[in-house]
N, CA, C and O atoms as a GROMACS GRO file, in nm:
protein
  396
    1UNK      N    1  -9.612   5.171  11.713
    1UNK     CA    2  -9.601   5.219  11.847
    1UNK      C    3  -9.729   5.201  11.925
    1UNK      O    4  -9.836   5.177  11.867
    2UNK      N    5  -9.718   5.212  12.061
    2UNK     CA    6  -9.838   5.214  12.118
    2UNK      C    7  -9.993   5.322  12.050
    2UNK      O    8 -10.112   5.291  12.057
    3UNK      N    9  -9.937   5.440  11.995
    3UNK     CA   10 -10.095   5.491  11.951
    3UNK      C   11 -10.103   5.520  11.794
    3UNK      O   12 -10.123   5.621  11.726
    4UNK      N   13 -10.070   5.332  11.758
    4UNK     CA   14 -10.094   5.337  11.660
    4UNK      C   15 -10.020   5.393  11.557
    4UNK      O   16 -10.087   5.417  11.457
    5UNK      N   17  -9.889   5.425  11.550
    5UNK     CA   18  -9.823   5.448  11.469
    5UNK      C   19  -9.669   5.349  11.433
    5UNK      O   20  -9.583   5.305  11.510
    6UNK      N   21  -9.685   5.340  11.270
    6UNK     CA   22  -9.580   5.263  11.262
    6UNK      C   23  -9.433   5.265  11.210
    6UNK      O   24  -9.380   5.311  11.109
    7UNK      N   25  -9.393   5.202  11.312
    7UNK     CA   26  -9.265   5.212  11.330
    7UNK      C   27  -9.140   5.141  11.264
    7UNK      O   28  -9.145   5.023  11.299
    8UNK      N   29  -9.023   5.166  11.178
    8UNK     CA   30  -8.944   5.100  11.116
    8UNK      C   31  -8.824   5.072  11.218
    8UNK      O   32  -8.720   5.044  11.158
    9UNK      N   33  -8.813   5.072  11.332
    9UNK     CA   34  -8.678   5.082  11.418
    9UNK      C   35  -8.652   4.941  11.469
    9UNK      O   36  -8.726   4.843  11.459
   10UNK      N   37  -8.547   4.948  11.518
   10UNK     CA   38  -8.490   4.776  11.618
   10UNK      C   39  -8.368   4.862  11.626
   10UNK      O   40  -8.301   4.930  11.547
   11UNK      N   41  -8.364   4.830  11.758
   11UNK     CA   42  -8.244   4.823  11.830
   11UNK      C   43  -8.181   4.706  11.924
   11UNK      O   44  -8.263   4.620  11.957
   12UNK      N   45  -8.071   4.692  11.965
   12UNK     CA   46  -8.013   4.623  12.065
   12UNK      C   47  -7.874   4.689  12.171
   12UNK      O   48  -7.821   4.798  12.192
   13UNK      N   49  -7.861   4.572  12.209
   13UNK     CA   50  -7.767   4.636  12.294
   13UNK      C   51  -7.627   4.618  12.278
   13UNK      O   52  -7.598   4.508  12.324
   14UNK      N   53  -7.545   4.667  12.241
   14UNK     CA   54  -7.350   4.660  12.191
   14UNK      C   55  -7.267   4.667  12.325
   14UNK      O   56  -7.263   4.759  12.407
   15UNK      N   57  -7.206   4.553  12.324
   15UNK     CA   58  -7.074   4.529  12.469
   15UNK      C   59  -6.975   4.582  12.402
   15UNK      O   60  -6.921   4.544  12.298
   16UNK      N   61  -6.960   4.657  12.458
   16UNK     CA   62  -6.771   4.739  12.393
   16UNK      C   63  -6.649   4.627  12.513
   16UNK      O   64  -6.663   4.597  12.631
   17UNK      N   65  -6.553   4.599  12.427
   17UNK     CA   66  -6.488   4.521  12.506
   17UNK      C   67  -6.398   4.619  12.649
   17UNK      O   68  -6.290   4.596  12.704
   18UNK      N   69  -6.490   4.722  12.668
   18UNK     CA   70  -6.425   4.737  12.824
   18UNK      C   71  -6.538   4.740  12.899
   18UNK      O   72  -6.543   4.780  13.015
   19UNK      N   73  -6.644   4.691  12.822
   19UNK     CA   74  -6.753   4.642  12.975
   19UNK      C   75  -6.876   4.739  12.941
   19UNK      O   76  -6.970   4.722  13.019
   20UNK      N   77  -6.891   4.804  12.876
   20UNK     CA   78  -6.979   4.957  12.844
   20UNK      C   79  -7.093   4.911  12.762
   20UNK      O   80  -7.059   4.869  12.651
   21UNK      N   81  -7.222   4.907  12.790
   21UNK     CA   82  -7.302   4.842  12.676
   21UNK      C   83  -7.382   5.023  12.623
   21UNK      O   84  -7.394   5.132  12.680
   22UNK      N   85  -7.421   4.963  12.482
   22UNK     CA   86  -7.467   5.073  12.415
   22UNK      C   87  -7.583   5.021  12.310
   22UNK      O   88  -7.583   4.905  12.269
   23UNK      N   89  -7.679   5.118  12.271
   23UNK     CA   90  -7.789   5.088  12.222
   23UNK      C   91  -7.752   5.144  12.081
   23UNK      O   92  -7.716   5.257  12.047
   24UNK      N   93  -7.776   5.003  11.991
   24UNK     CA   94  -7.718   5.036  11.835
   24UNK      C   95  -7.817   4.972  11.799
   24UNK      O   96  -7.879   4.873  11.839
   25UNK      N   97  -7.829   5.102  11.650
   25UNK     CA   98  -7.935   5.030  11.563
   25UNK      C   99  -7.884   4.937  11.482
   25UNK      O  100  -7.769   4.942  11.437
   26UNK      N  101  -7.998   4.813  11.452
   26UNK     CA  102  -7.996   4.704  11.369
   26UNK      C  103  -7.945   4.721  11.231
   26UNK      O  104  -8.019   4.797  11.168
   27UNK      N  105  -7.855   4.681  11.168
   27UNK     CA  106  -7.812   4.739  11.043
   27UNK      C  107  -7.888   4.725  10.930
   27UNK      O  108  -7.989   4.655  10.927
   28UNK      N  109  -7.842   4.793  10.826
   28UNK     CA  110  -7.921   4.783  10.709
   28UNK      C  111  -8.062   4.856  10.716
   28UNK      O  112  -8.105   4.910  10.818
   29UNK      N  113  -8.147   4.849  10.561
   29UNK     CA  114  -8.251   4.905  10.558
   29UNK      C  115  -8.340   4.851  10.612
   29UNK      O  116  -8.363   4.741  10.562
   30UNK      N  117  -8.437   4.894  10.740
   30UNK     CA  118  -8.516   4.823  10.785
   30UNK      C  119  -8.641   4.828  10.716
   30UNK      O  120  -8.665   4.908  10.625
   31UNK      N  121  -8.753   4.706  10.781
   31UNK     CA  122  -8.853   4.663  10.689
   31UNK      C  123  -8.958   4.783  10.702
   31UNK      O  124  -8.965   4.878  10.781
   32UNK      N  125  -9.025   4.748  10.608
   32UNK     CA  126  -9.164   4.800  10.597
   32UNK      C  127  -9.185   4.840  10.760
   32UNK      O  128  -9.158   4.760  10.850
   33UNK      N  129  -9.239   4.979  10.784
   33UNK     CA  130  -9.280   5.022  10.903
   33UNK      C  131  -9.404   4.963  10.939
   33UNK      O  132  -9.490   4.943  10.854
   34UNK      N  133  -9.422   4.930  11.071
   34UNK     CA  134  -9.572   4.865  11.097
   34UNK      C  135  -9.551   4.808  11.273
   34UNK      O  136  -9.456   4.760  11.334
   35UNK      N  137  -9.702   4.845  11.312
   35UNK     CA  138  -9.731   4.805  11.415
   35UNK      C  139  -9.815   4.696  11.441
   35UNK      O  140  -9.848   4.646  11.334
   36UNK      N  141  -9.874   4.626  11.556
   36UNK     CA  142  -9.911   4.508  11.573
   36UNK      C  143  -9.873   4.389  11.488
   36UNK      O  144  -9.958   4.338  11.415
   37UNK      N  145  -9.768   4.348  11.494
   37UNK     CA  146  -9.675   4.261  11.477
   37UNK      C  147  -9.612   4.183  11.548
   37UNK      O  148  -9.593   4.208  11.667
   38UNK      N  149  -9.556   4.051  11.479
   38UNK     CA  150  -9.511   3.965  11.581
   38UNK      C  151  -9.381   3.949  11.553
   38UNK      O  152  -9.335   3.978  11.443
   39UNK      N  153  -9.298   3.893  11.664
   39UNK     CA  154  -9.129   3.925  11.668
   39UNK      C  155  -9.063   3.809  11.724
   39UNK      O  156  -9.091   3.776  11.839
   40UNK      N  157  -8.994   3.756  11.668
   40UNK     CA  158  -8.927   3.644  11.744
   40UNK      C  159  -8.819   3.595  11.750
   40UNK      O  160  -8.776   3.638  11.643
   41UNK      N  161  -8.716   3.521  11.802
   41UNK     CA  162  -8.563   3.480  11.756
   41UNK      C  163  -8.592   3.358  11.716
   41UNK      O  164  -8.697   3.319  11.768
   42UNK      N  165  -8.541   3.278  11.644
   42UNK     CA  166  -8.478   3.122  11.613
   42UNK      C  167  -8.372   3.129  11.582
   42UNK      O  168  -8.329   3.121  11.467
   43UNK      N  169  -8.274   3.156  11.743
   43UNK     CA  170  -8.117   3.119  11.689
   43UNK      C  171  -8.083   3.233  11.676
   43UNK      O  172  -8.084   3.322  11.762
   44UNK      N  173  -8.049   3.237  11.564
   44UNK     CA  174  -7.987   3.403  11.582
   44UNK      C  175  -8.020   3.496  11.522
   44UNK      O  176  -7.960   3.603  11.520
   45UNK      N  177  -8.162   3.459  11.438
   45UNK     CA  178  -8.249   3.489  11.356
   45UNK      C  179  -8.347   3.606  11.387
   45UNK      O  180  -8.453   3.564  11.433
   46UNK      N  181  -8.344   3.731  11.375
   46UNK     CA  182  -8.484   3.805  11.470
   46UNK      C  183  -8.584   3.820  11.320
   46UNK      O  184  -8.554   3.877  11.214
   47UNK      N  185  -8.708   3.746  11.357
   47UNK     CA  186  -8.800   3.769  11.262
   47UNK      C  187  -8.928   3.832  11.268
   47UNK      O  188  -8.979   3.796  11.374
   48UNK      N  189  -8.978   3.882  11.227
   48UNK     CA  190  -9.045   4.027  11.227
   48UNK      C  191  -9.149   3.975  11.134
   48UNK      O  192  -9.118   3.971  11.015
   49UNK      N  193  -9.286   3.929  11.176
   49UNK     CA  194  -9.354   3.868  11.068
   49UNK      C  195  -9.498   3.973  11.070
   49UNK      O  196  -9.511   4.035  11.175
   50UNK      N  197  -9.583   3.992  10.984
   50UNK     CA  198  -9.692   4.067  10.992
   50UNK      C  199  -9.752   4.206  11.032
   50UNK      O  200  -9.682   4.307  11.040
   51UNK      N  201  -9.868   4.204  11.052
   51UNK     CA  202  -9.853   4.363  11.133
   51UNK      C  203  -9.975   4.457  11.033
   51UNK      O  204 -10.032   4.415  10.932
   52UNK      N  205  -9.988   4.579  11.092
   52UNK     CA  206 -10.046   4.675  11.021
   52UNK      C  207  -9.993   4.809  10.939
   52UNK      O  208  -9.871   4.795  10.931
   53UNK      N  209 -10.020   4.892  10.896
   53UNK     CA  210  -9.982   5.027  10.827
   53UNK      C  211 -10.025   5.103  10.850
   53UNK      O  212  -9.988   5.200  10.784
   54UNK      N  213 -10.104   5.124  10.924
   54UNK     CA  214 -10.159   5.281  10.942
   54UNK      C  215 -10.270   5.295  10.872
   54UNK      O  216 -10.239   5.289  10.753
   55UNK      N  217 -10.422   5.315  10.889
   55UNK     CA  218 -10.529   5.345  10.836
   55UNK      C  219 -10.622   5.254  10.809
   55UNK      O  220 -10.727   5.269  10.745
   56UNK      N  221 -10.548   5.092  10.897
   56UNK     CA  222 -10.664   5.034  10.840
   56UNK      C  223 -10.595   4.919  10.796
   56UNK      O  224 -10.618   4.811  10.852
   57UNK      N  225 -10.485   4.931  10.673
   57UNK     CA  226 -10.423   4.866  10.603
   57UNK      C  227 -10.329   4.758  10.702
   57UNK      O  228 -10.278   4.784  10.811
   58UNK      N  229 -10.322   4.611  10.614
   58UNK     CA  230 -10.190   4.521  10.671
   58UNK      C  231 -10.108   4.549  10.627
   58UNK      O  232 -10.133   4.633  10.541
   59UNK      N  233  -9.959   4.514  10.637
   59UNK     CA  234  -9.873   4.424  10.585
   59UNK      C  235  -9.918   4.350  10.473
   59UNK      O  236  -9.994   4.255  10.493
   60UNK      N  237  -9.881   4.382  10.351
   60UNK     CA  238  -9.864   4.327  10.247
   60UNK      C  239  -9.813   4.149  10.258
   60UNK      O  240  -9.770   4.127  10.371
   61UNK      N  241  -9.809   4.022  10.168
   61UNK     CA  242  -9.809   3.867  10.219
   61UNK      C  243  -9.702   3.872  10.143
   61UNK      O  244  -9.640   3.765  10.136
   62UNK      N  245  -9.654   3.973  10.075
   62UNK     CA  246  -9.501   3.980   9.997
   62UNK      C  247  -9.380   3.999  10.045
   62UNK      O  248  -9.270   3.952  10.016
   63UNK      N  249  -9.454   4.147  10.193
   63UNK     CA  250  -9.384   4.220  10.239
   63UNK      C  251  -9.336   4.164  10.424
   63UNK      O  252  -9.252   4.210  10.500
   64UNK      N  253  -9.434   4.050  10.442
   64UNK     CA  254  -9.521   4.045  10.544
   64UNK      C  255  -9.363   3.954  10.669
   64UNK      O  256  -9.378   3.954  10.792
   65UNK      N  257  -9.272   3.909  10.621
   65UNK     CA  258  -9.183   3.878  10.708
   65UNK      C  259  -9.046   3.934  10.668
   65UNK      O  260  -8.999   3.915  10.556
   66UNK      N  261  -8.956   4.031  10.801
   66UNK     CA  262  -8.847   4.003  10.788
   66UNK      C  263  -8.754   3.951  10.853
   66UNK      O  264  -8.793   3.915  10.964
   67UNK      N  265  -8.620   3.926  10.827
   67UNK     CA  266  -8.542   3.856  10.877
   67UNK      C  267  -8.433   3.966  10.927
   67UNK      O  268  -8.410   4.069  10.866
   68UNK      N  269  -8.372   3.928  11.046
   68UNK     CA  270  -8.213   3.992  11.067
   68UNK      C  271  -8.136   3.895  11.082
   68UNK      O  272  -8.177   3.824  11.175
   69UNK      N  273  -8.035   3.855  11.032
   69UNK     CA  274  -7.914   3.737  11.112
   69UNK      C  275  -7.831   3.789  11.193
   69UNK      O  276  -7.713   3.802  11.159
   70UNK      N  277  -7.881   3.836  11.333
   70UNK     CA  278  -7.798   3.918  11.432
   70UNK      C  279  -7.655   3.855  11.447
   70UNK      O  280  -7.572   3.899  11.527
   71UNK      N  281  -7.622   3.708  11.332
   71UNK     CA  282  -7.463   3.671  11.434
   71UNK      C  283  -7.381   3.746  11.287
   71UNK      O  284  -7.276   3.804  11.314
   72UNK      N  285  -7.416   3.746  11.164
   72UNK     CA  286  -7.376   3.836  11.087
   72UNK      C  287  -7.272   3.953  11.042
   72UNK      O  288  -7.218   3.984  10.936
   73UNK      N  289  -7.270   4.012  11.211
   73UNK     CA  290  -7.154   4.124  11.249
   73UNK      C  291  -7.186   4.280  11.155
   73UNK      O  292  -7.287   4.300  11.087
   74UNK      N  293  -7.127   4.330  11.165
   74UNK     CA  294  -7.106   4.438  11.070
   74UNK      C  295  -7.237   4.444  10.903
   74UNK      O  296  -7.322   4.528  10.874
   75UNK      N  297  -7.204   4.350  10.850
   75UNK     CA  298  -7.230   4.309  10.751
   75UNK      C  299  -7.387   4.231  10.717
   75UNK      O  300  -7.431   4.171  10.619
   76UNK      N  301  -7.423   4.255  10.807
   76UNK     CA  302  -7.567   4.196  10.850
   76UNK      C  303  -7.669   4.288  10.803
   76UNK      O  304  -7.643   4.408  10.806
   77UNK      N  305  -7.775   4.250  10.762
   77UNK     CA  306  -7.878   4.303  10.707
   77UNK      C  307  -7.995   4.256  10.678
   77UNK      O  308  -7.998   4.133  10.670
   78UNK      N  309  -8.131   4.331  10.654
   78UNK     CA  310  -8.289   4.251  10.646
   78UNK      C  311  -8.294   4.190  10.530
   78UNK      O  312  -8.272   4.244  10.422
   79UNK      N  313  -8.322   4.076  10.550
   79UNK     CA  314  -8.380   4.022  10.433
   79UNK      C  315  -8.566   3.997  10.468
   79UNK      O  316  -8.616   3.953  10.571
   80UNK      N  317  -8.648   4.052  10.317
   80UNK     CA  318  -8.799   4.052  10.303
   80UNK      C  319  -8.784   3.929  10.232
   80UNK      O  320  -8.718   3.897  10.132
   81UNK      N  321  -8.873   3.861  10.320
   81UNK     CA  322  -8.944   3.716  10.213
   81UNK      C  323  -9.102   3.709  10.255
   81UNK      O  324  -9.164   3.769  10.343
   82UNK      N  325  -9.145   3.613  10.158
   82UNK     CA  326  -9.329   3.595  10.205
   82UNK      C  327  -9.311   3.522  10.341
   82UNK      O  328  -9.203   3.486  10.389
   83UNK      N  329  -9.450   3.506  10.400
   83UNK     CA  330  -9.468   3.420  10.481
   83UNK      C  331  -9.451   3.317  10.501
   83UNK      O  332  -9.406   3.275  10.608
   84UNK      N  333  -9.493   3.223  10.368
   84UNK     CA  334  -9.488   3.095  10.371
   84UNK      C  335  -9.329   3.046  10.335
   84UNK      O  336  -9.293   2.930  10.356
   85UNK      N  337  -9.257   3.130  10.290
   85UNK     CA  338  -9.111   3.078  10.234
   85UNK      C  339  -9.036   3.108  10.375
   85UNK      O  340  -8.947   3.024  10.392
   86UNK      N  341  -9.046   3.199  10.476
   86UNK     CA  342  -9.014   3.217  10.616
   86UNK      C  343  -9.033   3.087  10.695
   86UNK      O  344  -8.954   3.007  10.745
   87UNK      N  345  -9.183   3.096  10.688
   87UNK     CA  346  -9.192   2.986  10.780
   87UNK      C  347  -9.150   2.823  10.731
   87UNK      O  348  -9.183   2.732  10.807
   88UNK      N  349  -9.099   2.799  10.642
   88UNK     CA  350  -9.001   2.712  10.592
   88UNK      C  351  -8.852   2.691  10.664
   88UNK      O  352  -8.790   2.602  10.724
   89UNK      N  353  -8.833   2.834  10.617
   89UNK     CA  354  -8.677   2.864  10.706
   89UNK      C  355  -8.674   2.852  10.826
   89UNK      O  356  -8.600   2.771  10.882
   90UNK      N  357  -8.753   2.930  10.885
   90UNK     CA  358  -8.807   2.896  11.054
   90UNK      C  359  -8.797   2.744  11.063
   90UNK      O  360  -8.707   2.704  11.136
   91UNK      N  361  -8.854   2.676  11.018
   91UNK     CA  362  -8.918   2.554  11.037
   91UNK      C  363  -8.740   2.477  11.016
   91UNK      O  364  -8.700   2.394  11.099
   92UNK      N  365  -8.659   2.519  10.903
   92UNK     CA  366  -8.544   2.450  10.916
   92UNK      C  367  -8.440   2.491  11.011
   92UNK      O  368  -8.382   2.402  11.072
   93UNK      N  369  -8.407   2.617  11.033
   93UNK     CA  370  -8.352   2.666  11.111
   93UNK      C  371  -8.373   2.603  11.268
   93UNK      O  372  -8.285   2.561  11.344
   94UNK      N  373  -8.514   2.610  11.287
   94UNK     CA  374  -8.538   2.523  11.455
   94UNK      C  375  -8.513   2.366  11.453
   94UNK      O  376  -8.509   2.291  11.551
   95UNK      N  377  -8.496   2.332  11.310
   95UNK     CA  378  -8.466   2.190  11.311
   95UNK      C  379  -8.298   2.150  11.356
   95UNK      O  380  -8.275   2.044  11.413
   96UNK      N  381  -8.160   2.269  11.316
   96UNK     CA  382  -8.114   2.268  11.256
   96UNK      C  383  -8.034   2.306  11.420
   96UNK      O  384  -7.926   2.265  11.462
   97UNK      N  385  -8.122   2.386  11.477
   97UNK     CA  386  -8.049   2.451  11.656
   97UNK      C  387  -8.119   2.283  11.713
   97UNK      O  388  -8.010   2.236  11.746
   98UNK      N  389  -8.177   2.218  11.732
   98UNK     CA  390  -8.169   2.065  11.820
   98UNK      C  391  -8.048   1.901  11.754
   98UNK      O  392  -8.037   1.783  11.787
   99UNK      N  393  -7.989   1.986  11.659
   99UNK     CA  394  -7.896   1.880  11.619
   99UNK      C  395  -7.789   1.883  11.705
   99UNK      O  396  -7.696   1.803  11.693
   0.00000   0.00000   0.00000
């Protein structure tokens, strides 16, 4: 959060099919709590890479990216991978949205 405290939440926004939008949390167990972090989509991908813990401490390089597959539905959930095996996926995934 802004003073430094970290946060495990994501939300978005839900269209009910009569027009009504609503703020639902992201399913599944979310990642490791942490602030100053970076956040991004590829596709339909929201990835959640790095960040701090509170006191000082990072993000663990184990712990250090997660994934949501927001097209998923219901059944959707975080997946934790390292950095470098993310940015692989990233790297195929953006290959994979210009075909």
């Amino acid at each position: 959060g802004a003073d430094s405290t970290p946060l495990s939440d994501a939300f978005g926004l839900a269209r009910h099919r009569d027009g009504r939008w609503e703020w639902a949390a992201a399913p599944g167990e979310a990642p490791t709590a942490r602030y100053q972090h970076a956040v991004t989509f590829v596709g339909t991908r929201l990835h959640v890479s790095g960040g701090a813990l509170g006191g000082g401490s990072m993000v663990d390089d184990s712990l250090s990216l997660a994934v949501l597959n927001t097209s998923a539905g219901p059944a959707a959930g975080w997946t934790v991978t390292t950095a470098a095996a993310g940015a692989a996926a990233a790297a195929a995934a953006a290959a994979s949205v210009g075909e």
